[in-house]
CSV table of C-alpha atoms in Angstrom, one decimal:
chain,number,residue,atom,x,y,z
A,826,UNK,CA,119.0,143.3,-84.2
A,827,UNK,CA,118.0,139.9,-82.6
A,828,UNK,CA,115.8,138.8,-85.8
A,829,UNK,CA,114.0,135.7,-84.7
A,830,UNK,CA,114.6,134.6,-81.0
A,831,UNK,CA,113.3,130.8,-79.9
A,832,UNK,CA,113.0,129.3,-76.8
A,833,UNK,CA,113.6,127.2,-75.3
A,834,UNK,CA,116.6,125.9,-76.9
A,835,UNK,CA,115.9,122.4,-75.5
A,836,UNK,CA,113.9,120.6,-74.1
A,837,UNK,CA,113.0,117.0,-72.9
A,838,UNK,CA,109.2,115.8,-72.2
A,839,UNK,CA,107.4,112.7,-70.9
A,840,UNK,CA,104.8,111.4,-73.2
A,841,UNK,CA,101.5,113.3,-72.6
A,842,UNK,CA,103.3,116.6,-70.6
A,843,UNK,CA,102.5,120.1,-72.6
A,844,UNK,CA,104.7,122.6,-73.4
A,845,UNK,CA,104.4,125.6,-75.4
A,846,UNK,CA,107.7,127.0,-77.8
A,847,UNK,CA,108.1,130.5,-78.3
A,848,UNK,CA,108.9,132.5,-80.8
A,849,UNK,CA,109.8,136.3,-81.2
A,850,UNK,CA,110.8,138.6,-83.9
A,851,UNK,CA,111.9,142.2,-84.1
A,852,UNK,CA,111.7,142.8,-87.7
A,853,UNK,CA,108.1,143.9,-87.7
A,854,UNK,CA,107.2,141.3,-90.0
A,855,UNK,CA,103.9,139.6,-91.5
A,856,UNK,CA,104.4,136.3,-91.8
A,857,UNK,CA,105.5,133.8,-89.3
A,858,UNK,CA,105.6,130.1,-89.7
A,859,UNK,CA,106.8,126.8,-87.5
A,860,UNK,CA,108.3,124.1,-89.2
A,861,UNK,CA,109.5,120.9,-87.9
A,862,UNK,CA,112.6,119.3,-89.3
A,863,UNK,CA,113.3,115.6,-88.9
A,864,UNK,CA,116.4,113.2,-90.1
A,865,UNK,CA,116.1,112.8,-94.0
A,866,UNK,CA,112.8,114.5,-94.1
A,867,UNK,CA,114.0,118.6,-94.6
A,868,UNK,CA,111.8,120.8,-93.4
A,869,UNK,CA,107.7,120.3,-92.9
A,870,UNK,CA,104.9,123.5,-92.2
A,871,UNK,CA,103.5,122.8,-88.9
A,872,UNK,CA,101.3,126.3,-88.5
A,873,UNK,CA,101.6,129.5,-89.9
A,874,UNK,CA,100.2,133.0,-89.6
A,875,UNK,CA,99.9,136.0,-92.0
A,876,UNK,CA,99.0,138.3,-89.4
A,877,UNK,CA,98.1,139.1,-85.9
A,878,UNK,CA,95.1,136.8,-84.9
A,879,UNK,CA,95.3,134.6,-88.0
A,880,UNK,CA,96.2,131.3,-88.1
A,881,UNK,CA,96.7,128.6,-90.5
A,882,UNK,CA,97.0,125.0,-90.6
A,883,UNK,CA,100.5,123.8,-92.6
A,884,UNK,CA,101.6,120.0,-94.1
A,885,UNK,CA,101.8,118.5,-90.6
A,886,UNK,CA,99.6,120.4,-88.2
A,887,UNK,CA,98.0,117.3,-85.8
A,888,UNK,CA,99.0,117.4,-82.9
A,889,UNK,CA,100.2,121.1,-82.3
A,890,UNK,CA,98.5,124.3,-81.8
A,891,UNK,CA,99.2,127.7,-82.4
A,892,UNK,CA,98.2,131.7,-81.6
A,893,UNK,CA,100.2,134.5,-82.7
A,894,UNK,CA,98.2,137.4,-80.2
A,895,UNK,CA,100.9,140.0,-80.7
A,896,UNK,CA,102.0,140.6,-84.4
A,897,UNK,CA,106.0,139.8,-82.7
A,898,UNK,CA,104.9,137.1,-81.3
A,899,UNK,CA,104.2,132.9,-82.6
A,900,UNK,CA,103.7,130.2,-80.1
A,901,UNK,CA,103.7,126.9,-80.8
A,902,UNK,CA,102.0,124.5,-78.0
A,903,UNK,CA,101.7,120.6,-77.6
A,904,UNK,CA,98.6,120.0,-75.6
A,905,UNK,CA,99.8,116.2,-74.9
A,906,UNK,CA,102.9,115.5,-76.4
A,907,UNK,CA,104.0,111.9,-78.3
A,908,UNK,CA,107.7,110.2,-79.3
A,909,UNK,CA,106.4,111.2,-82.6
A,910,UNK,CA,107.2,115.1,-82.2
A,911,UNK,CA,110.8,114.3,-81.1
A,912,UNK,CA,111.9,116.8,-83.7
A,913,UNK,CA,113.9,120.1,-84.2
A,914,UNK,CA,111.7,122.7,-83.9
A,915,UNK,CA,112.4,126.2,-86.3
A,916,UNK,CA,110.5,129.3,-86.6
A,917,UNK,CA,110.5,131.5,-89.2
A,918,UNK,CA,109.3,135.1,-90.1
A,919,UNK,CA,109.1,137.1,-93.6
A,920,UNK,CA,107.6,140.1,-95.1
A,921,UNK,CA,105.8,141.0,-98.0
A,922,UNK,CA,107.2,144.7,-98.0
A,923,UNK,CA,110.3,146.1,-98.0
A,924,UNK,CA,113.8,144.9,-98.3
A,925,UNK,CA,113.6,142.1,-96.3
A,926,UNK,CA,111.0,140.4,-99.1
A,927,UNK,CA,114.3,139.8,-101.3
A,928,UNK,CA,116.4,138.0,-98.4
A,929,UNK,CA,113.4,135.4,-98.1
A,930,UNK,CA,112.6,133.9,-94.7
A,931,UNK,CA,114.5,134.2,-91.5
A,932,UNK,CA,114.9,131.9,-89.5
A,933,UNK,CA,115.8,131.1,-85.4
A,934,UNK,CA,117.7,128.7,-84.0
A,935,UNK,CA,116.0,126.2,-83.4
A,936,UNK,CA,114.4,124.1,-80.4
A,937,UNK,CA,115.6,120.6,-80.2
A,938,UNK,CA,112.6,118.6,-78.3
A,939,UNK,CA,113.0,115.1,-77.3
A,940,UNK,CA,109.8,113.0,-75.8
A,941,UNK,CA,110.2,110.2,-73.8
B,850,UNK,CA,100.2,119.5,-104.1
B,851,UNK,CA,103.7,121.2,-104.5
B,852,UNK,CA,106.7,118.8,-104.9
B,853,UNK,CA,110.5,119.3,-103.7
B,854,UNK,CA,113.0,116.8,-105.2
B,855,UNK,CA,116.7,117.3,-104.4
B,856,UNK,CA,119.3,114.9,-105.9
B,857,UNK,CA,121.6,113.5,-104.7
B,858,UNK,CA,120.4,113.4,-101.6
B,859,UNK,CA,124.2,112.4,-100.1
B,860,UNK,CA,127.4,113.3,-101.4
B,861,UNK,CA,131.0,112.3,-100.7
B,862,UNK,CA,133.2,114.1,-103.4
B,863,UNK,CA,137.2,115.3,-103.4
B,864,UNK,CA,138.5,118.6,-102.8
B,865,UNK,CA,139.5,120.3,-105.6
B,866,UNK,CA,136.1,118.8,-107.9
B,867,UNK,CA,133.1,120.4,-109.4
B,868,UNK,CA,129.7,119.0,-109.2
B,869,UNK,CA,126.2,120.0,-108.9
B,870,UNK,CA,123.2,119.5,-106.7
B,871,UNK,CA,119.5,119.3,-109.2
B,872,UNK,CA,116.5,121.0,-107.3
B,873,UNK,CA,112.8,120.2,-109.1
B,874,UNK,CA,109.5,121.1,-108.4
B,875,UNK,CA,106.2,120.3,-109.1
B,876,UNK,CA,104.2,123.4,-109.9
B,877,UNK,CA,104.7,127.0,-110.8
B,878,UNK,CA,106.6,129.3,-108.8
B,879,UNK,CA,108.8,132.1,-109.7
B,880,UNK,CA,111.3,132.1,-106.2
B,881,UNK,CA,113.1,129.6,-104.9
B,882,UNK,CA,115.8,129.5,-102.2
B,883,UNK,CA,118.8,127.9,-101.1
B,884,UNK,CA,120.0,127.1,-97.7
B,885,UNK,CA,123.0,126.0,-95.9
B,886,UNK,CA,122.8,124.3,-92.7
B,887,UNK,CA,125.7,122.7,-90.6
B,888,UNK,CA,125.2,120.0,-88.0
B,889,UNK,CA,123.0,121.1,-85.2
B,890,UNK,CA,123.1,124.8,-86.5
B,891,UNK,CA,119.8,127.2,-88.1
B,892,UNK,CA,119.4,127.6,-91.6
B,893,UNK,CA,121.7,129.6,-93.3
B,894,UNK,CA,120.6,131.9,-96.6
B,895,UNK,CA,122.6,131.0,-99.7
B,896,UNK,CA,120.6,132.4,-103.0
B,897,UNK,CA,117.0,133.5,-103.4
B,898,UNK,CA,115.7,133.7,-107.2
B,899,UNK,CA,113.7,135.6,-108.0
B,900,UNK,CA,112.6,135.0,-112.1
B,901,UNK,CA,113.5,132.3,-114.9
B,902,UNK,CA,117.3,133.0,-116.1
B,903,UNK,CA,118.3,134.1,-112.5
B,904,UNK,CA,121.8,133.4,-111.9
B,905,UNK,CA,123.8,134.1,-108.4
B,906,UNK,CA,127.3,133.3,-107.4
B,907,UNK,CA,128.8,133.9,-103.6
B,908,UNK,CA,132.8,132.6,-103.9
B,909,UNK,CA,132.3,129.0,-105.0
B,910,UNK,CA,128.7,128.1,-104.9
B,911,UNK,CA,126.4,129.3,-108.1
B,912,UNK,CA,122.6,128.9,-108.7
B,913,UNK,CA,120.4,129.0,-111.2
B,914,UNK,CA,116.8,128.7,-112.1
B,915,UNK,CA,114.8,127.7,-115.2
B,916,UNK,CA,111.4,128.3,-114.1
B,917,UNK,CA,109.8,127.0,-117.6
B,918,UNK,CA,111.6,123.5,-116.3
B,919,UNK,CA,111.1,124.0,-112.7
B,920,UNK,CA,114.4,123.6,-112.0
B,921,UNK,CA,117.7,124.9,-109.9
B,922,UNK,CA,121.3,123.9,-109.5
B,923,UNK,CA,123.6,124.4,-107.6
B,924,UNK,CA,126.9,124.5,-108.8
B,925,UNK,CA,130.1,123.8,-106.3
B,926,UNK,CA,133.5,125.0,-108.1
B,927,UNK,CA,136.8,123.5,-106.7
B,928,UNK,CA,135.0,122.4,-103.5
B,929,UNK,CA,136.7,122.7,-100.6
B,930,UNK,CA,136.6,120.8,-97.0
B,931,UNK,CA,134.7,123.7,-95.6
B,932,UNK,CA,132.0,123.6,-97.7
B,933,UNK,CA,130.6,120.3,-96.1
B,934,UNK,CA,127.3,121.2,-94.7
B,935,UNK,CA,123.5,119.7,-95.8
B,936,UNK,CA,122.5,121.8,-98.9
B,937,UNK,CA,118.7,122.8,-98.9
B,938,UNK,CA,116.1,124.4,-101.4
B,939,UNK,CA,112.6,125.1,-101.3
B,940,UNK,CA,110.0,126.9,-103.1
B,941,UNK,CA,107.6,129.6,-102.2
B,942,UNK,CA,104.2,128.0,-102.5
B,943,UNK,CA,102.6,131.3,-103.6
B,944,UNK,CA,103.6,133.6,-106.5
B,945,UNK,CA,104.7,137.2,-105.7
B,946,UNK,CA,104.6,137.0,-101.8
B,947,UNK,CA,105.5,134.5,-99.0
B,948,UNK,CA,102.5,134.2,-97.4
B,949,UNK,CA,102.3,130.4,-97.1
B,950,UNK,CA,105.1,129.5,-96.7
B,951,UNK,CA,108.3,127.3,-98.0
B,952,UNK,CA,108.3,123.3,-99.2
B,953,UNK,CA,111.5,122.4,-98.9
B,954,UNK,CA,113.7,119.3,-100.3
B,955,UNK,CA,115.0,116.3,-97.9
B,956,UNK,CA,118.4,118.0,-98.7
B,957,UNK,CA,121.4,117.3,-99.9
B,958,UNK,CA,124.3,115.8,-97.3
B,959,UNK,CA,127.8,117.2,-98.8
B,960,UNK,CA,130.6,116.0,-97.5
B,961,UNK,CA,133.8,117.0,-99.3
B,962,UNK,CA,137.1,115.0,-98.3
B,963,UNK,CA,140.7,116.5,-98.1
């Protein structure tokens, strides 16, 4: 059981390049979310989606878009990227049902993008 | 606007010690989480509570919520070196589901010495 897969796992841009970060679950879950997590800060909503096809926008969503077209699926795209979002990127997923409400969110790896 | 506050947010403490890490928040929510991360590492699941009273313990760590004080802990017993990591918690911004998503604290950087 992979839980949530991201990738890439790094990845360095020049200011105004676009990239999209993608994330994948196997849990058959809801609720999928991006967060961004920078030095002293914790961690900050980017996007999220309750469903497949449904978006939302999050605490710090200029800047980034999002589509989740498969329910397994939630990509995360920088359309012309700054020094700003030199960040750690994380996805997450949950569910509403089941046992996997009680464990809370679960989260990947991580993508660690530096823009230059 | 739901509000995260974590304190301390750095820590430098003795093996051996006890102390506690204060989580509060701003508006009403019944489940809040704690995470572990390590440098350069994913988020690690500690403790999710679930309703006012809830208490958990895994080896040396313990957590607790008063919801009526919108409020957690986290207790470290006899800490030892390997329980150095950054401490996080964070609150579900809706009640009874996770629909919205978590606001977490800055954390809390533990560092425990030999």
């Amino acid at each position: 059981n992979a839980g949530v897969t991201q990738t890439p796992k790094f990845r360095v841009l020049k200011t105004g390049q676009s990239m999209t970060l993608l994330c994948a679950q196997d849990m058959n879950h809801e609720y999928m979310y991006w967060y961004r997590q920078d030095p002293g800060m914790g961690l900050r909503l980017i996007h999220y989606s309750v469903g497949e096809g449904t978006t939302a926008k999050g605490e710090v969503p200029d800047g980034y878009n999002v589509s989740r077209l498969k329910k397994q699926n939630f990509l995360l795209g920088l359309e012309s990227a700054a020094p700003s979002q030199t960040s750690v990127y994380f996805c997450a997923s949950s569910s509403r049902f089941g046992p996997s409400l009680w464990r809370g969110y679960t989260f990947g790896s991580g993508t660690r993008l530096t823009v230059v | 606007e739901l509000k995260v506050e974590q304190n301390p947010l750095f820590l430098s403490m003795q093996e051996g010690k006890n102390y506690t890490i204060y989580c509060n928040y701003s508006t009403t929510s019944d489940r809040l989480y704690w995470y572990r991360q390590d440098p350069g590492k994913s988020l690690e699941s500690l403790f999710v509570l679930l309703s006012n009273g809830a208490v958990k313990q895994e080896g040396r760590l313990m957590a607790s919520l008063d919801t009526k004080a919108r409020l957690s802990t986290l207790h470290i017993t006899a800490a030892v070196h390997d329980l150095s990591a950054t401490y996080f918690c964070a609150v579900d911004k809706n009640l009874g589901g996770g629909a919205d998503g978590l606001t977490f604290g800055k954390g809390t950087h533990l560092i425990i010495q030999p």
